Amino acid sequence: MSQDASRGLAAIQQQIKELDALAKQTLEDLNTVAGDERVAKWKIRTVACITETVGAAEGQKFAAIHPGPSFTNDLVEEFSDTIEGYRTPLAALAKRLAAAPPAASGA
């Protein structure tokens, strides 16, 4: 894996950890409104992080993700669906970065 891919992978893994922490805190507090606000702020930071470490195209792709409402009348379930709507593409990106071929060493 190239150094850039390794750096990007580490950044993505950190963002997934932050997302999981937000989810845990929200589910403990049972305050999905505050959780949604925290996730919105997290997403802004994550888009910037992806853009900086992985590239503008991936950052724009992540910025375009808008998990839709699930209409379950269960705010906790809908919040969990939102979390998964962000975690899934981040995990896929991390997997692609981990599988990136090593960079050719320049001498």
PDB file of C-alpha atoms in Angstrom:
ATOM      1  CA  MET A   1       0.000   0.000   0.000  1.00  0.00           C
ATOM      2  CA  SER A   2       1.338   3.421  -0.862  1.00  0.00           C
ATOM      3  CA  GLN A   3       2.038   5.970   1.856  1.00  0.00           C
ATOM      4  CA  ASP A   4      -0.813   8.170   0.556  1.00  0.00           C
ATOM      5  CA  ALA A   5      -3.245   5.239   0.605  1.00  0.00           C
ATOM      6  CA  SER A   6      -2.050   4.331   4.096  1.00  0.00           C
ATOM      7  CA  ARG A   7      -2.594   7.914   5.277  1.00  0.00           C
ATOM      8  CA  GLY A   8      -6.037   7.984   3.665  1.00  0.00           C
ATOM      9  CA  LEU A   9      -6.941   4.632   5.213  1.00  0.00           C
ATOM     10  CA  ALA A  10      -5.926   5.834   8.684  1.00  0.00           C
ATOM     11  CA  ALA A  11      -8.015   8.994   8.238  1.00  0.00           C
ATOM     12  CA  ILE A  12     -11.068   7.022   7.076  1.00  0.00           C
ATOM     13  CA  GLN A  13     -10.746   4.588   9.979  1.00  0.00           C
ATOM     14  CA  GLN A  14     -10.603   7.548  12.386  1.00  0.00           C
ATOM     15  CA  GLN A  15     -13.772   9.033  10.872  1.00  0.00           C
ATOM     16  CA  ILE A  16     -15.551   5.670  11.242  1.00  0.00           C
ATOM     17  CA  LYS A  17     -14.520   5.589  14.928  1.00  0.00           C
ATOM     18  CA  GLU A  18     -15.873   9.120  15.404  1.00  0.00           C
ATOM     19  CA  LEU A  19     -19.143   8.150  13.691  1.00  0.00           C
ATOM     20  CA  ASP A  20     -19.479   5.092  15.935  1.00  0.00           C
ATOM     21  CA  ALA A  21     -18.846   7.256  19.014  1.00  0.00           C
ATOM     22  CA  LEU A  22     -21.526   9.726  17.892  1.00  0.00           C
ATOM     23  CA  ALA A  23     -23.965   6.873  17.372  1.00  0.00           C
ATOM     24  CA  LYS A  24     -23.207   5.384  20.777  1.00  0.00           C
ATOM     25  CA  GLN A  25     -23.595   8.738  22.538  1.00  0.00           C
ATOM     26  CA  THR A  26     -26.880   9.462  20.769  1.00  0.00           C
ATOM     27  CA  LEU A  27     -28.325   6.039  21.550  1.00  0.00           C
ATOM     28  CA  GLU A  28     -27.330   6.412  25.208  1.00  0.00           C
ATOM     29  CA  ASP A  29     -28.839   9.916  25.420  1.00  0.00           C
ATOM     30  CA  LEU A  30     -31.870   8.969  23.312  1.00  0.00           C
ATOM     31  CA  ASN A  31     -31.680  12.434  21.768  1.00  0.00           C
ATOM     32  CA  THR A  32     -31.768  11.889  18.018  1.00  0.00           C
ATOM     33  CA  VAL A  33     -32.210  15.588  17.253  1.00  0.00           C
ATOM     34  CA  ALA A  34     -28.879  16.416  18.889  1.00  0.00           C
ATOM     35  CA  GLY A  35     -27.417  13.287  17.282  1.00  0.00           C
ATOM     36  CA  ASP A  36     -28.499  14.444  13.824  1.00  0.00           C
ATOM     37  CA  GLU A  37     -26.856  17.819  14.457  1.00  0.00           C
ATOM     38  CA  ARG A  38     -23.616  16.155  15.587  1.00  0.00           C
ATOM     39  CA  VAL A  39     -23.652  13.871  12.545  1.00  0.00           C
ATOM     40  CA  ALA A  40     -24.141  16.873  10.228  1.00  0.00           C
ATOM     41  CA  LYS A  41     -21.060  18.556  11.739  1.00  0.00           C
ATOM     42  CA  TRP A  42     -19.149  15.268  11.561  1.00  0.00           C
ATOM     43  CA  LYS A  43     -20.031  14.921   7.879  1.00  0.00           C
ATOM     44  CA  ILE A  44     -18.595  18.377   7.097  1.00  0.00           C
ATOM     45  CA  ARG A  45     -15.321  17.429   8.826  1.00  0.00           C
ATOM     46  CA  THR A  46     -15.304  14.049   7.095  1.00  0.00           C
ATOM     47  CA  VAL A  47     -15.769  15.537   3.624  1.00  0.00           C
ATOM     48  CA  ALA A  48     -12.814  17.853   4.283  1.00  0.00           C
ATOM     49  CA  CYS A  49     -10.740  14.956   5.624  1.00  0.00           C
ATOM     50  CA  ILE A  50     -11.498  12.724   2.623  1.00  0.00           C
ATOM     51  CA  THR A  51     -10.786  15.553   0.213  1.00  0.00           C
ATOM     52  CA  GLU A  52      -7.438  16.238   1.870  1.00  0.00           C
ATOM     53  CA  THR A  53      -6.240  12.664   2.345  1.00  0.00           C
ATOM     54  CA  VAL A  54      -7.869  10.695  -0.481  1.00  0.00           C
ATOM     55  CA  GLY A  55      -8.795  13.243  -3.141  1.00  0.00           C
ATOM     56  CA  ALA A  56     -11.369  15.760  -4.270  1.00  0.00           C
ATOM     57  CA  ALA A  57     -13.378  13.223  -6.286  1.00  0.00           C
ATOM     58  CA  GLU A  58     -13.878  10.944  -3.266  1.00  0.00           C
ATOM     59  CA  GLY A  59     -14.674  13.952  -1.074  1.00  0.00           C
ATOM     60  CA  GLN A  60     -17.370  15.111  -3.506  1.00  0.00           C
ATOM     61  CA  LYS A  61     -18.764  11.586  -3.752  1.00  0.00           C
ATOM     62  CA  PHE A  62     -19.077  11.395   0.041  1.00  0.00           C
ATOM     63  CA  ALA A  63     -20.557  14.907   0.227  1.00  0.00           C
ATOM     64  CA  ALA A  64     -23.308  13.788  -2.160  1.00  0.00           C
ATOM     65  CA  ILE A  65     -24.482  11.045   0.211  1.00  0.00           C
ATOM     66  CA  HIS A  66     -27.828  11.892   1.793  1.00  0.00           C
ATOM     67  CA  PRO A  67     -29.368   8.897   3.547  1.00  0.00           C
ATOM     68  CA  GLY A  68     -33.093   9.090   2.999  1.00  0.00           C
ATOM     69  CA  PRO A  69     -35.802   8.847   5.618  1.00  0.00           C
ATOM     70  CA  SER A  70     -36.982   5.368   6.478  1.00  0.00           C
ATOM     71  CA  PHE A  71     -40.458   6.369   7.732  1.00  0.00           C
ATOM     72  CA  THR A  72     -40.488   3.836  10.547  1.00  0.00           C
ATOM     73  CA  ASN A  73     -41.920   6.246  13.131  1.00  0.00           C
ATOM     74  CA  ASP A  74     -39.018   5.109  15.304  1.00  0.00           C
ATOM     75  CA  LEU A  75     -36.509   7.939  15.647  1.00  0.00           C
ATOM     76  CA  VAL A  76     -33.787   5.677  17.024  1.00  0.00           C
ATOM     77  CA  GLU A  77     -34.140   3.250  14.113  1.00  0.00           C
ATOM     78  CA  GLU A  78     -34.120   6.106  11.609  1.00  0.00           C
ATOM     79  CA  PHE A  79     -30.998   7.547  13.259  1.00  0.00           C
ATOM     80  CA  SER A  80     -29.321   4.137  13.101  1.00  0.00           C
ATOM     81  CA  ASP A  81     -30.201   3.917   9.398  1.00  0.00           C
ATOM     82  CA  THR A  82     -28.576   7.320   8.851  1.00  0.00           C
ATOM     83  CA  ILE A  83     -25.419   6.134  10.618  1.00  0.00           C
ATOM     84  CA  GLU A  84     -25.292   3.038   8.413  1.00  0.00           C
ATOM     85  CA  GLY A  85     -25.868   5.230   5.360  1.00  0.00           C
ATOM     86  CA  TYR A  86     -22.546   6.920   6.117  1.00  0.00           C
ATOM     87  CA  ARG A  87     -20.627   3.989   7.636  1.00  0.00           C
ATOM     88  CA  THR A  88     -21.184   1.673   4.643  1.00  0.00           C
ATOM     89  CA  PRO A  89     -19.557   3.909   1.988  1.00  0.00           C
ATOM     90  CA  LEU A  90     -16.721   4.801   4.379  1.00  0.00           C
ATOM     91  CA  ALA A  91     -16.046   1.115   5.017  1.00  0.00           C
ATOM     92  CA  ALA A  92     -16.079   0.460   1.256  1.00  0.00           C
ATOM     93  CA  LEU A  93     -13.611   3.315   0.704  1.00  0.00           C
ATOM     94  CA  ALA A  94     -11.366   1.961   3.467  1.00  0.00           C
ATOM     95  CA  LYS A  95     -11.453  -1.466   1.823  1.00  0.00           C
ATOM     96  CA  ARG A  96     -10.459   0.014  -1.558  1.00  0.00           C
ATOM     97  CA  LEU A  97      -7.601   1.949   0.037  1.00  0.00           C
ATOM     98  CA  ALA A  98      -6.389  -1.130   1.887  1.00  0.00           C
ATOM     99  CA  ALA A  99      -6.336  -3.059  -1.391  1.00  0.00           C
ATOM    100  CA  ALA A 100      -4.412  -0.295  -3.206  1.00  0.00           C
ATOM    101  CA  PRO A 101      -1.227  -1.619  -4.785  1.00  0.00           C
ATOM    102  CA  PRO A 102       2.048  -0.447  -3.287  1.00  0.00           C
ATOM    103  CA  ALA A 103       3.579   2.599  -4.915  1.00  0.00           C
ATOM    104  CA  ALA A 104       6.619   2.025  -7.049  1.00  0.00           C
ATOM    105  CA  SER A 105       9.724   3.107  -5.213  1.00  0.00           C
ATOM    106  CA  GLY A 106      11.460   5.903  -7.017  1.00  0.00           C
ATOM    107  CA  ALA A 107      15.252   5.860  -6.987  1.00  0.00           C
TER     108      ALA A 107
END
